[in-house]
Rosetta silent file (secondary structure, phi, psi, omega in degrees, C-alpha in Angstrom):
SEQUENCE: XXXXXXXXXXXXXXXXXXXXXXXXXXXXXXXXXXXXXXXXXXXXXXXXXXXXXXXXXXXXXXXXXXXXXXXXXXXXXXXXXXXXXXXXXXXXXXXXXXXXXXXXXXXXXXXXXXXXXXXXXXXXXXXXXXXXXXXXXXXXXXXXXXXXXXXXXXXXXXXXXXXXX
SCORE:     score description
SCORE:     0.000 S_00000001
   1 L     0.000  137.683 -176.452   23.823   -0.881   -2.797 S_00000001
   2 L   -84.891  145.735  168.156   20.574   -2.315   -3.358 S_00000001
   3 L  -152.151  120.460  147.468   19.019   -2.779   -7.050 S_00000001
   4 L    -7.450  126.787 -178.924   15.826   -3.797   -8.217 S_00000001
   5 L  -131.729  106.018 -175.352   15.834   -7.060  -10.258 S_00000001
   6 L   -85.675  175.586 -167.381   13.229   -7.436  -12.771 S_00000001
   7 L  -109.748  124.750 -162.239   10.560   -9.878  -12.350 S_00000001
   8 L   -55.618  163.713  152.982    8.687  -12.076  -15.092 S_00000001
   9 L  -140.941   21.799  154.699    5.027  -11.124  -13.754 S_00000001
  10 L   -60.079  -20.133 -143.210    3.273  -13.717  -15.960 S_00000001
  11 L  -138.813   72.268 -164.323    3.188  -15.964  -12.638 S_00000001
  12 H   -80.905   -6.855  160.170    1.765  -13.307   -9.806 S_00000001
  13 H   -73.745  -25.959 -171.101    2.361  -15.799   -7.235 S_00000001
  14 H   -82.570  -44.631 -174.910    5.924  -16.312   -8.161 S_00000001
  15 H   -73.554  -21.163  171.093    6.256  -12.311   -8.750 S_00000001
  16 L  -101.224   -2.921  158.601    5.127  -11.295   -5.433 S_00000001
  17 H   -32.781  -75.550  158.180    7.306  -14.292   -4.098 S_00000001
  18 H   -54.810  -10.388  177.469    9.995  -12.539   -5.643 S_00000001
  19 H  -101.175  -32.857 -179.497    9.246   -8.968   -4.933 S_00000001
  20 H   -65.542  -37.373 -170.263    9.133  -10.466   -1.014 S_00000001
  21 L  -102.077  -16.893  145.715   12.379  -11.430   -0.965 S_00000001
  22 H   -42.244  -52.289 -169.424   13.423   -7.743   -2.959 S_00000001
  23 H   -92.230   -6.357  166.921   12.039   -6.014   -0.666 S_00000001
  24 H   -54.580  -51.475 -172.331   13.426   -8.334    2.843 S_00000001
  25 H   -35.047  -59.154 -172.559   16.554   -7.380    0.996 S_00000001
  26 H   -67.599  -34.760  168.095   16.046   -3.975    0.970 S_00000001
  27 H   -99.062   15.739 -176.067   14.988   -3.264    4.307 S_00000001
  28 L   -61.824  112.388  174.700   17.281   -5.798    5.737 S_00000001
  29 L    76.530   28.683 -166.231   19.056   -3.504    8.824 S_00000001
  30 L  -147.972  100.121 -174.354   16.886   -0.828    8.518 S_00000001
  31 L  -105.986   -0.228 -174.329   14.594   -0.392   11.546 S_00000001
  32 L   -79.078  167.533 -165.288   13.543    3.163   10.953 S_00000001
  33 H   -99.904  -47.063  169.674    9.678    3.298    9.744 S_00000001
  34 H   -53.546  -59.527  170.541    9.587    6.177    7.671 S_00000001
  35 H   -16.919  -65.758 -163.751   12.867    4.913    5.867 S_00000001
  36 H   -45.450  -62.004 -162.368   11.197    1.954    5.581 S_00000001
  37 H   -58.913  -70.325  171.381    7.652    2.947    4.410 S_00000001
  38 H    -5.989  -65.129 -172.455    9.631    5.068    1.625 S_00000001
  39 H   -56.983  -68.142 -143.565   11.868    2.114    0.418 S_00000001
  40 H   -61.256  -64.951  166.325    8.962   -0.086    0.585 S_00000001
  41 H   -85.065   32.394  166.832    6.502    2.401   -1.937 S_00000001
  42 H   -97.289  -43.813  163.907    9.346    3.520   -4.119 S_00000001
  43 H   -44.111  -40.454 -159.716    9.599   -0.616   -4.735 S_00000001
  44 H  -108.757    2.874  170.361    6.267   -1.841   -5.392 S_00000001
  45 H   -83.328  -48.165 -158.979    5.655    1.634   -7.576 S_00000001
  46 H   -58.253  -55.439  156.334    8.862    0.715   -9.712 S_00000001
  47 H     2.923  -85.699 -171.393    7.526   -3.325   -9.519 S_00000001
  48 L   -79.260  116.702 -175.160    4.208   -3.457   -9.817 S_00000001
  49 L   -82.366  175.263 -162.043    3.169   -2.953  -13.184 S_00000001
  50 L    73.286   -7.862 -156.305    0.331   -0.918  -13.949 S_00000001
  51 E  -110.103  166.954  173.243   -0.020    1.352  -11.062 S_00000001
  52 E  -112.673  -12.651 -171.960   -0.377    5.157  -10.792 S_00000001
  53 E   178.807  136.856 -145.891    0.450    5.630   -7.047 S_00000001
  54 E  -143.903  128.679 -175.973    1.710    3.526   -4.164 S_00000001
  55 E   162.654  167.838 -158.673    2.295    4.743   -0.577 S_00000001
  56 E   -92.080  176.387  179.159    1.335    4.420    3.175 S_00000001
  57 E  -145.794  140.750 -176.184   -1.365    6.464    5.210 S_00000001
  58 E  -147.046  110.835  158.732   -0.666    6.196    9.076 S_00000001
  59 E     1.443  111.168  175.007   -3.210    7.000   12.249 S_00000001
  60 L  -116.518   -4.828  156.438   -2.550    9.952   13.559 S_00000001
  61 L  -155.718 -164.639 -156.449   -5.586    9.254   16.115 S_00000001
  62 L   -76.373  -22.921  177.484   -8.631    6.942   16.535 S_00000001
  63 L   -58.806  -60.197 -154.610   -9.896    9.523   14.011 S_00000001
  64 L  -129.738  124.135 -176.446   -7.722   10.390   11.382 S_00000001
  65 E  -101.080  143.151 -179.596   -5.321    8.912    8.776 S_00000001
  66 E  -131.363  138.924  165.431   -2.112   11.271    7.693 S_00000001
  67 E   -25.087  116.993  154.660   -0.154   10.866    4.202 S_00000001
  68 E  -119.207 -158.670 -160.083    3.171    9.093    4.689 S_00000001
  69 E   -63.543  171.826 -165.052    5.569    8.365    2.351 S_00000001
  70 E  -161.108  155.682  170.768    4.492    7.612   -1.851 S_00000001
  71 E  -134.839  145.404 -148.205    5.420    7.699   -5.022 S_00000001
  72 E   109.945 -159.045  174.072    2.961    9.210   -7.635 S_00000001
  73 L   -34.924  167.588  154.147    0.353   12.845   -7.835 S_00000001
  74 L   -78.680  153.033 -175.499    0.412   14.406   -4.787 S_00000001
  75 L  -135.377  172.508  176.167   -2.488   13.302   -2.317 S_00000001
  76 L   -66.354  136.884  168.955   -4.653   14.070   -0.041 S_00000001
  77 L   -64.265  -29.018 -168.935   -3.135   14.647    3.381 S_00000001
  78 E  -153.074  120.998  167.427   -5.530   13.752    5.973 S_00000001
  79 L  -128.823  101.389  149.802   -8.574   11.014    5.569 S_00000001
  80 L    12.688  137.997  122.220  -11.537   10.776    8.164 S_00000001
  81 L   -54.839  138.271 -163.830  -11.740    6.693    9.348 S_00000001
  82 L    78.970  -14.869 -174.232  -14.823    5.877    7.387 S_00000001
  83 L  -122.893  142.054  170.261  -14.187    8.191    4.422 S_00000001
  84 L    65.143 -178.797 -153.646  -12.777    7.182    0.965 S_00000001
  85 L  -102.291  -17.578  161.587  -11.993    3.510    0.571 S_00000001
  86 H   -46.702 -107.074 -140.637   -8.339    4.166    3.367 S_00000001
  87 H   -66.519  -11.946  164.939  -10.542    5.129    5.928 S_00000001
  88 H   -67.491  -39.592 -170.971  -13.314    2.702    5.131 S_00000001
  89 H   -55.564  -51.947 -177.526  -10.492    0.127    5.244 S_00000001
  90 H   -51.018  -65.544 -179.905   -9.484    1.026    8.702 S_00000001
  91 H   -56.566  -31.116  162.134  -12.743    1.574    9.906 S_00000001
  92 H   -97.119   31.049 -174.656  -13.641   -2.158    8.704 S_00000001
  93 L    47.471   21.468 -158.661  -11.161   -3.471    9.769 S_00000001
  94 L  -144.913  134.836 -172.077  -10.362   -5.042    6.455 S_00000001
  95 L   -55.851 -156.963 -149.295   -7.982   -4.639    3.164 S_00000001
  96 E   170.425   81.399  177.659  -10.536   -3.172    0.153 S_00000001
  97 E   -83.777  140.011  175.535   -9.783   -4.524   -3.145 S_00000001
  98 E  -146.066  120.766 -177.221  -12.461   -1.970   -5.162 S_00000001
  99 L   -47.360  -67.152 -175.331  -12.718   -3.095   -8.978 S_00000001
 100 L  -131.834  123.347 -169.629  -14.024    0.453   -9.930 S_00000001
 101 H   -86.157  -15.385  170.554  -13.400    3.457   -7.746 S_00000001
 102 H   -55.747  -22.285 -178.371  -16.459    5.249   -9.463 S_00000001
 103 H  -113.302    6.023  179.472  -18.771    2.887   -8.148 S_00000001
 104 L   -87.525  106.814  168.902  -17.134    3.132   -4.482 S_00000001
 105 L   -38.884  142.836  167.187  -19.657    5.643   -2.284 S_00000001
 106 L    86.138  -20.697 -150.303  -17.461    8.562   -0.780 S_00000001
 107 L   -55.827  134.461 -176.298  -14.283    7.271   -3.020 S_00000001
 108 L  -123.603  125.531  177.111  -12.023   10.600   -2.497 S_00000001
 109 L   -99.314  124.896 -169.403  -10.228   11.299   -5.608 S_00000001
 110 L  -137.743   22.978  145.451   -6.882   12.505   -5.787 S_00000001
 111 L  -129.069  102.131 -172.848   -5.932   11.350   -9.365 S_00000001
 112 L   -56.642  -17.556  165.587   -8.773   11.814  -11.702 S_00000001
 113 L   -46.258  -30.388 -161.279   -6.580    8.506  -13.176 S_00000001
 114 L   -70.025  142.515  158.109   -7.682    6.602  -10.773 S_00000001
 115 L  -145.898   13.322  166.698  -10.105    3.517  -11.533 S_00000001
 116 E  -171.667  153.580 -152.596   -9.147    1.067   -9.256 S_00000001
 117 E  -167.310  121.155  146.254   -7.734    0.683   -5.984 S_00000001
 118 E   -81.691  140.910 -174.677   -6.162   -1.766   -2.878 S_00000001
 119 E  -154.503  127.477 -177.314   -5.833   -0.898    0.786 S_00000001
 120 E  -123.874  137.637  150.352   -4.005   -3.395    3.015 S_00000001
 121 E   -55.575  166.566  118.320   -4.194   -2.790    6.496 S_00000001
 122 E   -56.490   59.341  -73.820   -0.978   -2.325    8.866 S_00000001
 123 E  -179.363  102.481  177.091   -1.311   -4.113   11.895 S_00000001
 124 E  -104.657 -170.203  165.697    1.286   -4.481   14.835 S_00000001
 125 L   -41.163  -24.503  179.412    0.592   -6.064   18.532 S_00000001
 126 L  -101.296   44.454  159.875   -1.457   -2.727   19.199 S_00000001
 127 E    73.010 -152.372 -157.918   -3.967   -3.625   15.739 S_00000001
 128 E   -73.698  136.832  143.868   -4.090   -1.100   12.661 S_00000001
 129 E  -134.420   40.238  157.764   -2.171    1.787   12.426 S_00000001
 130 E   164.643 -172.362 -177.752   -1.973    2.637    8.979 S_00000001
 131 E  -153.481  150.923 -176.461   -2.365    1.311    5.135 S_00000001
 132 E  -110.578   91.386  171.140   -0.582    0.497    2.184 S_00000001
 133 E   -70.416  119.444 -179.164   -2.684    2.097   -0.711 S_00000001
 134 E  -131.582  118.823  134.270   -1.849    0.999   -4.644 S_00000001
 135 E  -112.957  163.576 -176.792   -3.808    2.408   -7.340 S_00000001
 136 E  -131.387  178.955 -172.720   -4.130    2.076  -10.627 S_00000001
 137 L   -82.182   -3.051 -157.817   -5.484    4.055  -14.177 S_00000001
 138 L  -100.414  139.988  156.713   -6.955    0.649  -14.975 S_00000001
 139 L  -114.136  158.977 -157.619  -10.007   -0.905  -13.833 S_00000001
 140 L    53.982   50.823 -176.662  -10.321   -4.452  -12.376 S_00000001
 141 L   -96.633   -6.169 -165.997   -6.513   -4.145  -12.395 S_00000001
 142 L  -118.615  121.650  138.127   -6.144   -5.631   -8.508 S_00000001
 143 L  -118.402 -143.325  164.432   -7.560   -9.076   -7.635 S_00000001
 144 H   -42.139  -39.404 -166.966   -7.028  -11.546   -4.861 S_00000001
 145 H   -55.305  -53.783 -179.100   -3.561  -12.355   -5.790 S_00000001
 146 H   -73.469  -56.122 -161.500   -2.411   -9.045   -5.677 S_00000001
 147 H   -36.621  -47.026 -156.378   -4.522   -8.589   -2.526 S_00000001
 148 H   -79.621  -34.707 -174.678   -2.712  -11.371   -0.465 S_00000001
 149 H   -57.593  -39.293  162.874    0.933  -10.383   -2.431 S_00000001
 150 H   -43.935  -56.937  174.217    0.222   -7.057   -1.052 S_00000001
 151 H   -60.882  -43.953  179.229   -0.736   -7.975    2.492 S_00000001
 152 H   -58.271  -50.432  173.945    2.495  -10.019    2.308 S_00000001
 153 H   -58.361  -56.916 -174.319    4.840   -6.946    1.552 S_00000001
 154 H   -32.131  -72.560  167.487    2.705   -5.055    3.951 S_00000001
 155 H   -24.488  -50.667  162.827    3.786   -7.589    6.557 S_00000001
 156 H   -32.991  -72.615 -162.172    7.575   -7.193    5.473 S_00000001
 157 H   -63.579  -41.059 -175.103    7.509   -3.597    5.970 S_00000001
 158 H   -57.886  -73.644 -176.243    5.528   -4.235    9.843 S_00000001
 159 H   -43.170  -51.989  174.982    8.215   -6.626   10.673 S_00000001
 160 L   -92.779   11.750  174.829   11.528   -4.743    9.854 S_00000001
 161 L  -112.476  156.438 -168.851   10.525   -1.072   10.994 S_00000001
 162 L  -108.300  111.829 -167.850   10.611   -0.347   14.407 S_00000001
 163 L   -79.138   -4.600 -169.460    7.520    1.618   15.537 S_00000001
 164 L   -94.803  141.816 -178.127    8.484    3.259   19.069 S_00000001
 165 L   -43.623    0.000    0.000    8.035    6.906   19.984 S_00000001
């Protein structure tokens, strides 16, 4: 059985080091994607200090992103590419570190908690098909650091789940 081990997070290179090789662990033999995505934001909510709500979004066309698994509020189910800072991400083809979600045009809120917010792309051989969304109650609680530790878990999760119909 897998267990969580905590992590000093004075050092955020060393703590998402360490959260990288928690979470290899954890999905180690585990190729389904939902499974995965689950495992993956029940970890970096318990983890990652600070956050209010941690969890995937996935394509469901060229269109449209739909809620996968999370752990926090309940969310919105389905966000427009181009709308809210998810479907901005997608549409620009680029993760979205946003300082203050108050000052993000369109920012769709679905924790009035919210004040700051990351979106990492997903990205297999066929490009994006979803995002790994972390917010927090705080603002200018995500900088680069997290941004790259993020993309790195992100990566994790691409790499052990198996994506075919």
């Amino acid at each position: 059985m897998f267990a969580a081990k905590t992590i000093d997070s004075g050092d955020k290179a060393a703590f998402y080091r360490d959260l990288a090789a928690q979470l290899k662990a954890l999905l180690e033999g585990e190729r389904d994607s939902i499974a995965n995505a689950a495992n993956t934001a029940a970890l970096i909510f318990q983890m990652v200090p600070d956050l209010n709500w941690a969890g995937f979004y996935f394509l469901a066309s060229d269109e449209e992103l739909v809620l996968g698994p999370f752990q926090g509020k309940p969310a919105r189910v389905r966000i427009a590419v181009g709308k809210g800072v998810c479907g901005t991400a997608v549409d620009l083809d680029m993760s979205m570190l946003v300082k203050d979600v108050h000052d993000f045009p369109g920012h769709i809120a679905c924790d009035a908690d919210s004040r700051s917010e990351l979106v990492v792309l997903l990205r297999d051989n066929d490009g994006v098909f979803g995002v790994l969304d972390l917010d927090s109650p705080t603002p200018g609680r995500f900088d680069k650091e997290d941004q790259a530790g993020i993309e790195k878990l992100a990566a994790i999760y691409v790499a052990a789940s198996s994506f075919e119909d």
